[in-house]
Coordinates of C-alpha atoms and ligand atoms in Angstrom, one line a residue:
M1 CA 54.9 85.4 81.7
K2 CA 58.0 85.8 79.6
D3 CA 57.5 89.6 79.4
R4 CA 56.9 89.7 83.1
V5 CA 60.2 87.9 83.8
R6 CA 62.1 90.2 81.5
F7 CA 60.5 93.2 83.2
L8 CA 61.4 91.9 86.7
I9 CA 65.0 91.1 85.7
D10 CA 65.6 94.5 84.0
T11 CA 64.0 96.4 86.9
L12 CA 65.9 94.6 89.6
N13 CA 69.2 94.9 87.7
K14 CA 68.6 98.6 87.2
W15 CA 67.9 99.1 91.0
A16 CA 71.0 97.0 91.9
Y17 CA 73.1 99.1 89.5
E18 CA 71.8 102.3 91.2
Y19 CA 72.6 100.9 94.6
Y20 CA 75.9 99.1 94.2
V21 CA 77.5 100.9 91.3
L22 CA 76.3 104.4 91.5
D23 CA 75.8 104.4 95.3
N24 CA 72.5 106.2 94.6
P25 CA 69.5 104.0 95.3
S26 CA 66.1 105.2 94.0
I27 CA 63.9 102.8 95.9
E28 CA 63.4 101.2 99.3
D29 CA 64.9 97.8 100.0
R30 CA 61.5 96.2 100.5
E31 CA 60.3 97.2 97.1
Y32 CA 63.3 95.4 95.7
D33 CA 62.7 92.4 97.9
K34 CA 59.0 92.2 96.7
L35 CA 60.0 92.0 93.0
Y36 CA 62.9 89.7 93.8
D37 CA 60.5 87.2 95.5
E38 CA 58.1 87.4 92.7
L39 CA 60.9 86.6 90.2
R40 CA 62.2 83.7 92.3
A41 CA 58.7 82.2 92.5
I42 CA 58.3 82.3 88.8
E43 CA 61.7 80.7 88.3
E44 CA 60.9 77.9 90.7
Q45 CA 57.6 77.3 89.0
T46 CA 59.0 77.3 85.4
G47 CA 62.4 75.9 86.3
E48 CA 64.0 78.4 84.0
V49 CA 66.6 81.0 85.1
Q50 CA 67.8 83.7 82.6
F51 CA 71.5 84.2 82.5
D52 CA 71.3 87.8 83.9
S53 CA 68.8 87.0 86.6
P54 CA 69.7 88.6 89.9
T55 CA 68.9 85.3 91.6
K56 CA 72.2 84.0 90.1
R57 CA 74.0 86.4 92.5
V58 CA 74.3 83.8 95.2
G59 CA 77.5 81.8 95.1
G60 CA 76.0 78.4 95.8
E61 CA 77.8 75.5 97.4
P62 CA 81.4 75.6 98.6
V63 CA 83.9 74.5 95.9
K64 CA 86.6 71.8 96.4
G65 CA 89.4 73.8 94.9
F66 CA 90.2 76.6 92.5
E67 CA 90.6 75.6 88.9
R68 CA 93.3 77.5 87.1
H69 CA 92.3 79.4 84.0
A70 CA 94.4 81.2 81.4
H71 CA 93.6 84.9 80.7
V72 CA 92.9 85.7 77.1
H73 CA 95.6 88.4 77.3
R74 CA 98.3 88.6 79.9
L75 CA 97.5 90.7 82.9
Y76 CA 100.6 92.8 83.6
S77 CA 101.5 94.2 86.9
L78 CA 103.0 97.6 87.1
D79 CA 106.6 98.7 87.7
K80 CA 107.0 100.8 90.8
A81 CA 108.5 104.2 91.4
V82 CA 109.1 105.5 94.9
T83 CA 111.3 108.5 94.2
S84 CA 110.8 111.4 91.9
E85 CA 114.0 110.3 90.1
Q86 CA 112.4 107.1 89.1
L87 CA 109.4 108.9 87.9
T88 CA 111.6 111.2 85.8
A89 CA 113.3 108.2 84.3
F90 CA 109.8 106.8 83.3
F91 CA 108.9 110.2 81.7
N92 CA 112.2 110.2 79.8
R93 CA 111.7 106.7 78.4
I94 CA 108.2 107.7 77.1
K95 CA 109.5 111.0 75.6
K96 CA 112.0 109.1 73.5
V97 CA 109.1 107.6 71.6
V98 CA 106.2 110.1 72.0
Q99 CA 106.2 113.8 71.5
N100 CA 104.2 115.8 74.0
P101 CA 102.8 112.8 75.8
E102 CA 99.5 113.0 77.7
Y103 CA 99.1 111.0 80.9
T104 CA 96.3 109.8 83.1
V105 CA 96.6 109.6 86.9
E106 CA 94.4 107.3 89.0
Y107 CA 94.2 106.0 92.5
K108 CA 96.0 102.7 93.1
F109 CA 93.8 100.5 95.2
D110 CA 95.3 97.9 97.5
G111 CA 93.3 94.7 97.2
L112 CA 93.2 91.6 94.9
T113 CA 93.5 92.1 91.2
M114 CA 90.7 90.4 89.3
C115 CA 89.9 89.6 85.7
L116 CA 86.3 89.2 84.4
T117 CA 85.6 87.6 81.1
Y118 CA 82.5 88.4 78.9
D119 CA 81.4 86.9 75.6
K120 CA 78.4 87.8 73.4
G121 CA 77.3 90.3 76.0
K122 CA 77.2 87.7 78.8
F123 CA 79.4 87.3 81.9
V124 CA 81.5 84.2 81.6
R125 CA 83.9 83.9 84.5
A126 CA 85.9 85.7 87.1
T127 CA 89.6 84.8 87.8
T128 CA 92.3 86.3 90.0
R129 CA 95.3 87.8 88.4
G130 CA 97.4 84.9 89.5
N131 CA 100.8 85.0 87.8
G132 CA 99.4 87.2 85.0
V133 CA 99.2 84.4 82.5
E134 CA 96.7 82.3 84.4
G135 CA 94.7 82.8 87.6
E136 CA 92.2 81.0 89.8
D137 CA 88.6 80.6 88.8
V138 CA 86.6 82.5 91.4
T139 CA 83.3 82.8 89.5
A140 CA 81.2 81.4 92.3
Q141 CA 82.7 83.8 94.8
C142 CA 82.5 86.7 92.5
L143 CA 78.8 86.2 91.7
T144 CA 78.0 87.3 95.3
I145 CA 79.5 90.7 94.5
K146 CA 77.0 93.1 92.9
S147 CA 79.2 95.9 91.6
F148 CA 79.5 94.4 88.1
P149 CA 76.9 93.5 85.4
L150 CA 75.9 90.0 84.2
A151 CA 74.8 91.4 80.9
I152 CA 76.6 94.1 78.9
G153 CA 75.9 96.0 75.7
Y154 CA 79.3 95.1 74.2
E155 CA 79.0 91.8 72.2
G156 CA 82.6 90.8 71.5
L157 CA 85.1 88.8 73.7
L158 CA 86.1 91.0 76.5
E159 CA 88.3 90.9 79.6
V160 CA 88.2 93.7 82.1
Q161 CA 90.4 94.2 85.1
G162 CA 89.6 95.6 88.5
E163 CA 90.6 95.5 92.1
A164 CA 88.6 93.6 94.7
V165 CA 88.5 95.6 97.9
I166 CA 86.6 95.8 101.2
R167 CA 85.7 99.2 102.4
L168 CA 87.3 100.2 105.7
S169 CA 83.9 100.9 107.2
V170 CA 82.5 97.6 106.1
L171 CA 85.5 95.8 107.6
K172 CA 84.9 97.7 110.9
D173 CA 81.3 96.6 111.0
Y174 CA 82.3 93.1 110.2
N175 CA 84.8 93.0 113.0
E176 CA 82.3 94.2 115.5
T177 CA 80.5 90.9 115.4
A178 CA 83.0 88.5 113.8
K179 CA 84.5 85.7 115.8
E180 CA 87.8 86.1 114.1
Q181 CA 89.0 89.7 113.5
L182 CA 90.3 90.6 110.1
K183 CA 93.1 93.1 110.7
N184 CA 94.0 94.3 107.3
A185 CA 91.6 95.4 104.5
R186 CA 93.8 94.1 101.7
N187 CA 94.2 90.6 103.2
A188 CA 90.5 90.6 104.1
A189 CA 89.6 91.3 100.5
A190 CA 92.0 88.6 99.1
G191 CA 90.8 86.2 101.7
A192 CA 87.1 86.9 100.9
I193 CA 87.6 86.2 97.2
R194 CA 90.0 83.3 97.6
N195 CA 87.7 81.5 100.0
L196 CA 86.3 78.1 98.9
D197 CA 83.0 78.9 100.4
P198 CA 81.1 81.7 98.5
K199 CA 79.0 82.3 101.6
V200 CA 82.1 83.7 103.3
T201 CA 82.7 85.9 100.3
A202 CA 79.2 87.2 100.6
E203 CA 79.5 87.9 104.4
R204 CA 82.6 90.0 104.0
K205 CA 81.0 92.2 101.3
P206 CA 83.9 92.9 99.0
E207 CA 83.3 95.0 95.9
I208 CA 85.3 95.5 92.7
L209 CA 86.6 98.8 91.3
F210 CA 87.2 98.5 87.6
Y211 CA 89.9 100.4 85.8
N212 CA 91.1 98.7 82.7
V213 CA 90.0 96.8 79.6
N214 CA 92.5 94.1 79.3
Y215 CA 91.3 92.5 76.1
M216 CA 88.7 93.5 73.5
G217 CA 87.8 91.3 70.6
E218 CA 86.3 93.8 68.3
G219 CA 86.8 97.5 68.1
G220 CA 89.4 99.3 70.2
L221 CA 89.9 102.0 72.7
A222 CA 92.2 104.8 71.7
T223 CA 92.9 106.2 75.2
Q224 CA 92.9 105.3 78.8
Q225 CA 90.1 107.7 79.3
E226 CA 88.1 105.7 76.8
H227 CA 88.8 102.6 78.8
S228 CA 87.2 104.3 81.8
E229 CA 84.2 105.5 79.8
F230 CA 83.7 102.1 78.2
L231 CA 83.6 100.4 81.6
R232 CA 81.2 103.0 83.0
R233 CA 78.9 102.8 80.0
N234 CA 78.7 99.0 80.3
G235 CA 77.7 99.1 84.0
F236 CA 80.9 98.5 85.8
K237 CA 81.8 100.3 89.0
V238 CA 84.6 102.8 88.3
F239 CA 86.2 105.0 90.9
P240 CA 85.4 108.6 90.0
Y241 CA 88.9 110.0 89.7
L242 CA 90.9 110.1 86.5
K243 CA 93.1 113.1 85.9
L244 CA 94.2 114.0 82.4
C245 CA 97.7 115.6 82.5
Q246 CA 99.5 117.4 79.7
S247 CA 102.8 117.9 81.7
E248 CA 104.9 116.3 84.3
E249 CA 104.1 119.1 86.6
Q250 CA 100.4 118.3 86.3
V251 CA 101.2 114.6 87.0
A252 CA 103.1 115.7 90.1
S253 CA 100.2 117.7 91.4
A254 CA 97.7 115.0 90.7
I255 CA 99.9 112.6 92.8
E256 CA 99.9 115.1 95.6
E257 CA 96.1 115.4 95.4
I258 CA 95.8 111.6 95.7
E259 CA 98.3 111.5 98.6
V260 CA 96.1 113.9 100.5
G261 CA 92.8 112.6 99.2
R262 CA 93.4 108.9 100.1
K263 CA 93.6 109.6 103.8
S264 CA 89.9 110.4 103.9
L265 CA 88.9 107.5 101.5
D266 CA 86.9 104.5 102.7
V267 CA 89.1 102.2 100.6
L268 CA 92.8 101.2 101.1
T269 CA 95.1 102.8 98.6
D270 CA 98.9 102.7 98.4
G271 CA 99.7 104.9 95.5
A272 CA 98.9 106.5 92.2
V273 CA 98.9 104.9 88.8
I274 CA 100.3 106.9 85.9
K275 CA 99.6 105.8 82.3
L276 CA 100.3 107.1 78.9
N277 CA 96.8 108.1 77.8
D278 CA 97.3 107.3 74.1
A279 CA 96.7 103.6 73.8
R280 CA 97.7 103.4 70.2
V281 CA 101.4 104.1 70.7
R282 CA 101.7 101.8 73.7
E283 CA 102.8 98.9 71.6
D284 CA 105.7 101.0 70.2
I285 CA 106.9 101.7 73.7
G286 CA 106.5 98.0 74.6
Y287 CA 107.0 95.8 77.6
T288 CA 109.8 94.5 79.8
D289 CA 109.7 90.9 80.9
K290 CA 107.3 91.8 83.7
F291 CA 105.9 95.3 83.1
P292 CA 104.5 97.5 80.5
R293 CA 106.9 100.5 79.8
W294 CA 104.0 102.9 79.3
A295 CA 102.6 102.8 82.8
I296 CA 104.0 103.0 86.3
A297 CA 102.7 102.9 89.9
Y298 CA 103.9 105.6 92.2
K299 CA 104.0 104.1 95.6
F300 CA 103.6 106.3 98.7
E301 CA 106.2 105.9 101.4
A302 CA 105.6 102.8 103.5
E303 CA 104.7 103.2 107.1
E304 CA 107.4 103.5 109.7
A305 CA 107.5 103.4 113.4
E306 CA 110.0 103.2 116.3
T307 CA 110.1 100.4 118.8
V308 CA 112.5 98.4 121.0
V309 CA 114.2 95.1 120.2
K310 CA 113.4 92.6 123.0
E311 CA 115.2 89.5 121.6
V312 CA 116.7 88.2 118.5
R313 CA 116.0 84.6 117.5
W314 CA 117.7 82.6 114.7
Q315 CA 115.7 80.7 112.2
V316 CA 117.0 78.0 110.0
G317 CA 115.7 78.0 106.4
R318 CA 115.6 75.3 103.8
T319 CA 119.2 75.9 102.6
G320 CA 120.4 75.9 106.2
K321 CA 120.8 79.7 106.2
L322 CA 120.4 81.2 109.6
T323 CA 118.1 84.3 109.6
P324 CA 117.7 86.6 112.5
L325 CA 114.1 87.5 113.5
A326 CA 113.7 90.3 116.1
E327 CA 110.9 90.3 118.6
V328 CA 110.0 93.9 119.3
E329 CA 107.7 95.8 121.7
P330 CA 104.3 95.7 120.1
V331 CA 103.8 98.8 118.0
D332 CA 101.0 100.0 115.7
L333 CA 101.9 100.3 112.1
G334 CA 99.3 101.4 109.6
G335 CA 96.5 99.8 111.7
V336 CA 98.4 96.6 112.3
T337 CA 100.0 95.6 115.6
V338 CA 103.6 94.5 114.9
K339 CA 105.5 92.2 117.2
K340 CA 108.2 90.9 114.9
A341 CA 110.6 92.4 112.5
T342 CA 113.2 90.9 110.1
L343 CA 116.8 91.4 109.7
N344 CA 118.5 89.9 106.7
N345 CA 121.6 88.2 108.2
L346 CA 124.5 88.6 110.6
G347 CA 126.1 91.2 108.4
D348 CA 122.9 93.2 108.3
I349 CA 122.8 93.3 112.2
A350 CA 126.4 94.7 112.2
R351 CA 125.8 97.2 109.4
K352 CA 122.6 98.6 111.0
G353 CA 124.1 98.5 114.5
V354 CA 121.1 96.7 116.0
K355 CA 121.3 95.6 119.6
V356 CA 118.9 94.0 122.0
N357 CA 117.1 96.6 124.1
S358 CA 118.0 99.4 121.6
R359 CA 115.4 101.6 119.9
V360 CA 115.0 100.8 116.2
L361 CA 113.1 102.1 113.2
I362 CA 110.9 99.6 111.5
R363 CA 109.1 99.8 108.2
R364 CA 106.2 97.9 106.7
S365 CA 106.0 97.9 103.0
N366 CA 104.5 95.1 101.0
E367 CA 106.1 92.3 103.1
V368 CA 104.1 90.5 105.7
I369 CA 106.8 90.9 108.3
P370 CA 108.2 94.5 108.7
E371 CA 111.9 95.1 108.3
I372 CA 114.3 96.8 110.8
L373 CA 115.7 99.8 108.9
G374 CA 118.2 100.8 111.5
C375 CA 119.1 101.7 115.1
V376 CA 117.7 105.0 116.5
E377 CA 119.5 104.9 119.9
H378 CA 121.1 102.5 122.4
T379 CA 120.3 102.4 126.1
D380 CA 122.3 101.4 129.1
E381 CA 120.8 98.0 128.8
S382 CA 121.7 97.5 125.1
I383 CA 123.6 94.3 124.5
D384 CA 125.2 92.9 121.3
V385 CA 123.3 90.3 119.4
Q386 CA 125.1 87.0 120.0
K387 CA 126.4 85.3 117.0
P388 CA 125.5 81.7 117.3
L389 CA 128.5 79.4 117.5
K390 CA 126.5 76.3 116.7
C391 CA 123.1 75.6 115.2
P392 CA 120.4 76.6 117.7
F393 CA 118.3 73.6 116.6
C394 CA 120.6 70.7 116.0
G395 CA 123.7 71.9 117.7
G396 CA 125.6 71.2 114.5
E397 CA 128.5 73.0 112.9
I398 CA 128.0 76.5 111.5
V399 CA 129.8 77.9 108.5
E400 CA 130.1 81.6 107.7
T401 CA 129.9 82.5 104.0
G402 CA 130.0 86.2 103.3
A403 CA 127.4 87.9 105.5
N404 CA 125.5 84.7 106.1
L405 CA 125.7 81.8 108.6
F406 CA 124.7 78.3 107.5
C407 CA 123.9 75.1 109.4
V408 CA 125.7 72.4 107.4
N409 CA 123.7 69.5 108.8
R410 CA 121.4 68.2 106.1
E411 CA 119.4 66.4 108.7
C412 CA 118.6 69.6 110.7
K413 CA 114.9 69.5 111.4
P414 CA 113.8 73.1 110.6
R415 CA 115.8 72.8 107.3
I416 CA 114.0 69.7 106.3
V417 CA 110.6 71.0 107.3
A418 CA 111.2 74.3 105.4
A419 CA 112.4 72.4 102.3
L420 CA 109.4 70.2 102.3
T421 CA 107.0 73.1 102.9
H422 CA 108.7 75.1 100.1
F423 CA 108.6 72.2 97.7
A424 CA 104.8 71.9 98.2
S425 CA 104.1 75.6 98.2
K426 CA 102.1 77.6 95.7
G427 CA 104.2 78.5 92.7
A428 CA 106.3 75.4 93.4
M429 CA 104.6 72.0 93.2
D430 CA 101.4 73.5 94.6
I431 CA 100.3 70.6 96.7
E432 CA 97.0 71.7 98.1
G433 CA 96.4 71.2 101.8
F434 CA 100.1 70.7 102.6
S435 CA 101.1 73.0 105.4
E436 CA 104.2 73.5 107.5
A437 CA 102.4 71.4 110.1
T438 CA 102.0 68.6 107.6
A439 CA 105.8 68.7 106.8
T440 CA 106.7 68.7 110.5
Q441 CA 104.5 65.6 111.1
L442 CA 105.7 63.8 108.0
Y443 CA 109.3 64.3 109.3
E444 CA 108.6 63.5 112.9
V445 CA 106.3 60.5 112.5
L446 CA 107.4 59.0 109.2
G447 CA 110.9 60.2 108.8
V448 CA 110.2 62.0 105.5
N449 CA 113.4 64.0 105.1
K450 CA 113.4 64.6 101.3
P451 CA 110.7 65.8 98.9
S452 CA 111.2 62.6 96.7
K453 CA 110.0 60.5 99.7
L454 CA 106.6 62.1 99.5
Y455 CA 105.8 60.1 96.4
S456 CA 106.0 56.8 98.1
L457 CA 103.6 57.7 100.9
T458 CA 100.7 55.2 101.3
T459 CA 97.3 55.6 102.9
N460 CA 98.6 53.6 105.9
D461 CA 101.5 55.9 106.3
V462 CA 99.4 59.1 106.2
A463 CA 96.8 57.5 108.6
K464 CA 99.6 57.6 111.3
L465 CA 99.6 61.4 111.3
E466 CA 97.5 63.2 113.8
G467 CA 94.3 64.7 112.5
F468 CA 94.4 62.7 109.2
K469 CA 91.2 60.8 108.7
D470 CA 89.7 59.3 105.5
K471 CA 88.9 62.4 103.6
K472 CA 92.0 64.3 104.5
I473 CA 94.2 61.4 103.7
S474 CA 92.8 60.9 100.2
N475 CA 92.9 64.7 99.6
L476 CA 96.6 64.8 100.5
L477 CA 97.4 61.7 98.4
A478 CA 95.4 63.1 95.5
A479 CA 97.1 66.4 95.7
L480 CA 100.5 64.6 95.7
N481 CA 99.5 62.6 92.7
K482 CA 98.4 65.7 90.8
S483 CA 101.8 67.2 91.3
R484 CA 103.4 64.3 89.4
E485 CA 103.3 66.5 86.3
V486 CA 104.7 70.0 86.6
A487 CA 106.0 72.8 84.4
L488 CA 109.7 73.2 84.3
D489 CA 109.8 76.6 85.9
R490 CA 107.8 75.4 88.9
F491 CA 110.0 72.4 89.3
I492 CA 113.2 74.5 89.3
F493 CA 111.6 76.8 91.9
A494 CA 110.5 73.8 94.0
V495 CA 113.9 72.1 94.4
G496 CA 114.8 75.2 96.3
I497 CA 118.1 76.5 95.1
D498 CA 119.2 79.5 97.3
G499 CA 118.4 82.8 95.6
V500 CA 116.4 81.2 92.8
G501 CA 112.9 82.6 93.1
K502 CA 109.8 82.4 90.9
V503 CA 111.0 85.0 88.4
A504 CA 114.5 83.5 88.1
S505 CA 113.0 80.0 87.7
K506 CA 110.9 81.2 84.9
A507 CA 113.8 82.8 83.1
L508 CA 115.9 79.6 83.6
A509 CA 113.1 77.4 82.3
E510 CA 112.6 79.5 79.2
H511 CA 116.3 79.8 78.4
F512 CA 117.4 76.3 79.1
G513 CA 114.3 74.3 78.3
S514 CA 115.2 71.3 80.5
I515 CA 116.7 70.5 83.9
E516 CA 119.5 68.6 82.0
N517 CA 120.5 71.7 80.1
L518 CA 120.3 73.8 83.2
S519 CA 122.5 71.4 85.1
R520 CA 125.3 71.8 82.5
A521 CA 125.1 75.6 82.4
T522 CA 128.3 77.5 83.3
A523 CA 128.3 80.5 85.6
E524 CA 129.0 82.7 82.5
E525 CA 126.0 81.5 80.7
L526 CA 123.8 82.0 83.8
V527 CA 125.0 85.5 84.4
A528 CA 124.1 86.4 80.9
L529 CA 120.4 86.1 81.8
D530 CA 118.7 89.3 83.1
D531 CA 117.4 87.8 86.3
I532 CA 120.5 86.0 87.4
G533 CA 123.3 87.8 89.3
D534 CA 126.9 86.7 90.1
I535 CA 126.1 85.1 93.4
T536 CA 123.0 83.2 92.2
A537 CA 124.9 81.9 89.2
Q538 CA 127.6 80.5 91.6
T539 CA 124.9 79.0 93.8
I540 CA 123.2 77.3 90.9
T541 CA 126.4 75.7 89.5
G542 CA 127.4 74.7 93.1
W543 CA 124.0 73.1 93.6
F544 CA 124.3 71.0 90.5
A545 CA 127.8 70.0 91.5
D546 CA 126.6 68.5 94.8
E547 CA 126.2 64.7 94.7
E548 CA 123.4 64.7 97.3
N549 CA 121.4 67.2 95.3
L550 CA 121.8 65.1 92.1
K551 CA 120.7 62.0 93.8
E552 CA 117.6 63.7 95.1
L553 CA 117.0 65.2 91.7
A554 CA 117.1 61.8 90.0
A555 CA 114.8 60.4 92.7
L556 CA 112.3 63.2 92.0
Q557 CA 112.4 62.6 88.3
E558 CA 111.5 59.0 88.9
N559 CA 108.2 60.3 90.1
I560 CA 107.6 63.6 88.4
T561 CA 107.2 64.4 84.7
V562 CA 108.6 67.8 84.1
T563 CA 107.0 69.4 81.1
N564 CA 108.5 72.2 79.1
N565 CA 106.8 75.5 79.6
K566 CA 106.1 75.8 75.9
K567 CA 102.9 74.1 74.7
I568 CA 103.5 70.5 73.8
D569 CA 102.1 69.0 70.7
K570 CA 100.9 65.7 72.1
S571 CA 100.0 64.4 68.6
G572 CA 103.6 64.7 67.4
I573 CA 105.7 61.6 66.7
F574 CA 107.1 61.6 70.2
G575 CA 103.7 62.4 71.7
G576 CA 103.4 60.9 75.2
Q577 CA 107.0 59.6 75.2
S578 CA 109.6 60.2 77.9
V579 CA 112.9 60.2 76.1
V580 CA 116.5 59.9 77.3
L581 CA 119.4 61.0 75.1
T582 CA 122.7 59.4 75.8
G583 CA 126.1 59.2 74.0
T584 CA 127.2 61.4 71.1
L585 CA 125.0 61.9 68.0
S586 CA 127.0 62.8 64.9
D587 CA 124.4 65.0 63.1
F588 CA 122.8 66.7 66.0
T589 CA 124.0 68.4 69.2
R590 CA 122.3 67.2 72.3
S591 CA 120.2 70.3 72.6
E592 CA 119.2 70.2 68.9
A593 CA 118.0 66.6 69.4
Q594 CA 116.2 67.6 72.5
K595 CA 114.5 70.5 70.9
I596 CA 113.3 68.2 68.0
I597 CA 111.9 65.7 70.5
E598 CA 110.1 68.4 72.6
E599 CA 108.7 70.1 69.5
N600 CA 107.2 66.8 68.5
G601 CA 105.5 66.1 71.7
G602 CA 108.1 64.3 73.7
V603 CA 109.5 65.0 77.2
C604 CA 113.2 64.7 77.7
Q605 CA 114.6 63.2 80.9
S606 CA 118.1 63.5 82.2
S607 CA 118.2 59.9 83.5
V608 CA 116.6 56.6 82.8
T609 CA 113.7 55.9 85.2
S610 CA 110.7 53.6 85.3
K611 CA 108.9 56.3 83.3
T612 CA 111.3 56.3 80.4
T613 CA 109.7 55.0 77.2
L614 CA 112.5 55.5 74.7
V615 CA 116.3 55.8 74.8
I616 CA 118.2 57.3 71.9
A617 CA 121.8 56.0 72.2
G618 CA 124.6 57.7 70.3
E619 CA 128.3 56.8 70.1
S620 CA 130.0 55.6 73.3
A621 CA 126.8 55.6 75.3
G622 CA 127.5 54.3 78.8
G623 CA 125.6 53.9 82.1
K624 CA 122.3 55.1 80.9
L625 CA 122.3 52.7 78.0
A626 CA 123.2 49.8 80.4
K627 CA 120.3 50.8 82.7
A628 CA 117.9 51.0 79.8
Q629 CA 118.9 47.5 78.7
K630 CA 118.5 46.2 82.2
I631 CA 115.0 47.5 82.7
G632 CA 113.9 46.8 79.2
V633 CA 113.3 50.2 77.7
K634 CA 113.1 50.6 74.0
I635 CA 116.5 51.7 72.6
I636 CA 117.1 53.2 69.2
D637 CA 120.3 54.5 67.5
E638 CA 120.9 57.7 65.6
Q639 CA 119.9 56.2 62.2
Q640 CA 116.5 55.0 63.6
F641 CA 116.0 58.4 65.2
K642 CA 116.5 60.1 61.8
Q643 CA 114.2 57.5 60.2
M644 CA 111.5 58.5 62.7
L645 CA 111.8 62.2 61.8
K646 CA 111.1 61.4 58.2
Ligands
ZN701 ZN1 121.0 72.7 112.3

C-alpha cells in the first residue's frame, strides 16, 4: 500500500508539473482523475496524507484573517527608471564598482509579489511581499495554485520569490460567467490571493511566475542565470525569457524586444527588469534604504488618453486640505474605463490651465485614479474652475497656504471621517473591518470625532450602528483591542501628519525612537533625514506645537502602547514596564536614559497615564511627578534608577 501511495503521488505530481509548469500535458484529464480518486480513497481509508500529496492542493475552509509573517530575508522592491538617462545613471553606478559588468534582462510582470518558504525539501508557507520585512500568510490560498512544487530536491532553508498573475485569457473567461466583473488583471490577481476564502482563489485560477531566490541556507548561486536555472530544476514555473547582455546596447535592444513582445503576451507586464548578473559582487554595490543598487525596473510609458472635463468637485481630506477631483467623459485607458481624474491642488489647476469643458490629457500610471497631465484645447464652452470661497461641506472658513486650500474647521465632517479612516487603515493601526462607512456611522450616530474616542466604544455603542450585529460588533471591538499595541512607525503614520507617509514614518521612528523625541525635534534635525523635506519638516514641528494635537496624542497614549521598532527584550530589568522620565537627571541625558530603558525591555511614554508602571523623577520634576503621586504610580529617583542598572 505504501509503495502504491508513493507511486500515485509521484505520478500525479509529474503530470501536474507537465500540465501547469511546462504547459505540456502528456496525458488526458480523465487518466489523472482516475489515479487522483484512487489516492483519495486510500488516504480516507488510512487517514494518512503525505506532505506532497496532490490532495493537499485544495485550500480548505475560509480563514478569519491573515497572520503576518516575517520573511527570512528582506524582499526588496526595485528602483524604477522611466528614461534612458536614469538607466545610464544606473549603469554608471555599477561601473564604478564592477569592470565589464554583465546584465540579465527579464520581463517585469504586473501582479502580486509572493514569497514561498521551503525547509528540508518541503513547502512550508506562502506569504505576500507585504512591506518587504513581513507579509501576510496566504498558504491556504496559495495551495490552490499548481504552478509550484510541494516537494523539492534542495534540502536547506529556502525562500523563493515570484509574481502571482492571472492570465488575460483566463480573466476573460472568468468574466463571461462572473456576477461581478474583474476589470484589471493585476487587481484580480491580488484580490484572488488576498481573499479570505481559498475557494475564491481557486475559482480565479491565478498562477505564479518565479524569478528569484531570495534566501538560500546552504550553498549559493553565483549569477542571476543560476537563480533561474535553480528554480526551474526544482520544479517552479519560470517564464522562458532571460537575456544575458554584455553591453548597455544589448540591454537596450533586449528592452525593446520586451516592449514589442509584451503586447502579444497573455500576461500583464509593465516593464523590464535589469540585474547585474554576477551575484557575488552585489553586496559590494549594496542597497539604499529601499532598493538594491544592482538592479532596476525599466517601466514602459504609462497609458495616456484625451478626454473632456465635465466638472470639478472639491474633496476635503483629513488635514482639511481641499483636493480637486475632475469628473471626465468616460474614456478607455489600458482596458479600464476612466471617469475620474485627479488634480493636485488649486495651484495645479492654474499651472496646467485646466478648465471645465476643455479637452485634457490624462495618464494612468500605478495610481488607482489617473492624473490630469495638462490641457489639450479649450472650447467655446470652457469655463474657469471656481475657487471655493468657503468649505463646500461645512461652509466654514478657508485658508490659502501656498498652492493649497484648507478648511480650518476641525469639526468638518469629511475631515473627521477621513482622519478616522486613515487612522484605522493598513500600514497605520490596521484595524480590520473598519471602513470609511464605519467611520461615517461612528461620527454620525455616536459622535466619534477623534481616533482616541474609538477606544472607549462599548458593545452597546456599536450595536446602534446600522448593519452591526453580534459577530460584526465583536469583530470590530476585537480589532480595536488588537490595535492597542503598535509599532512606533505605524503610530506616527496613523496620527496623520500632512506629508508624513509610510516611508517617512519609518525613517522618523528609526531615527527618533519615540514620539517624545520626535515631538522635540527641530526643523533642522528633521530635514537632515533623507526622507524629510523642508515643507514636511515645518509641518511636523507645527503639528507638535498645536495644543489640540497634543491633547489627542496624550489621549491616544492612554489607550495605546507604542513599541519601539527595534526588538524589545522583554526579559530585561524593565521588561513589561511603561516608564515615564521627568525632571533632569545628572548623569544621563533624557535620550540616554530612554535608550537604556528600551534596551532593557521597557517602553517609554511621554506622559503619565493609567498604563504607566514606573516614573523616574529627576531634579525639578513637575506636573508629571504630581500626576504620578496622585494616581499612585511607583516613583524612583536617579539613585534608585542607577541601583537598578547594577
Ligand atoms: Zn469644512
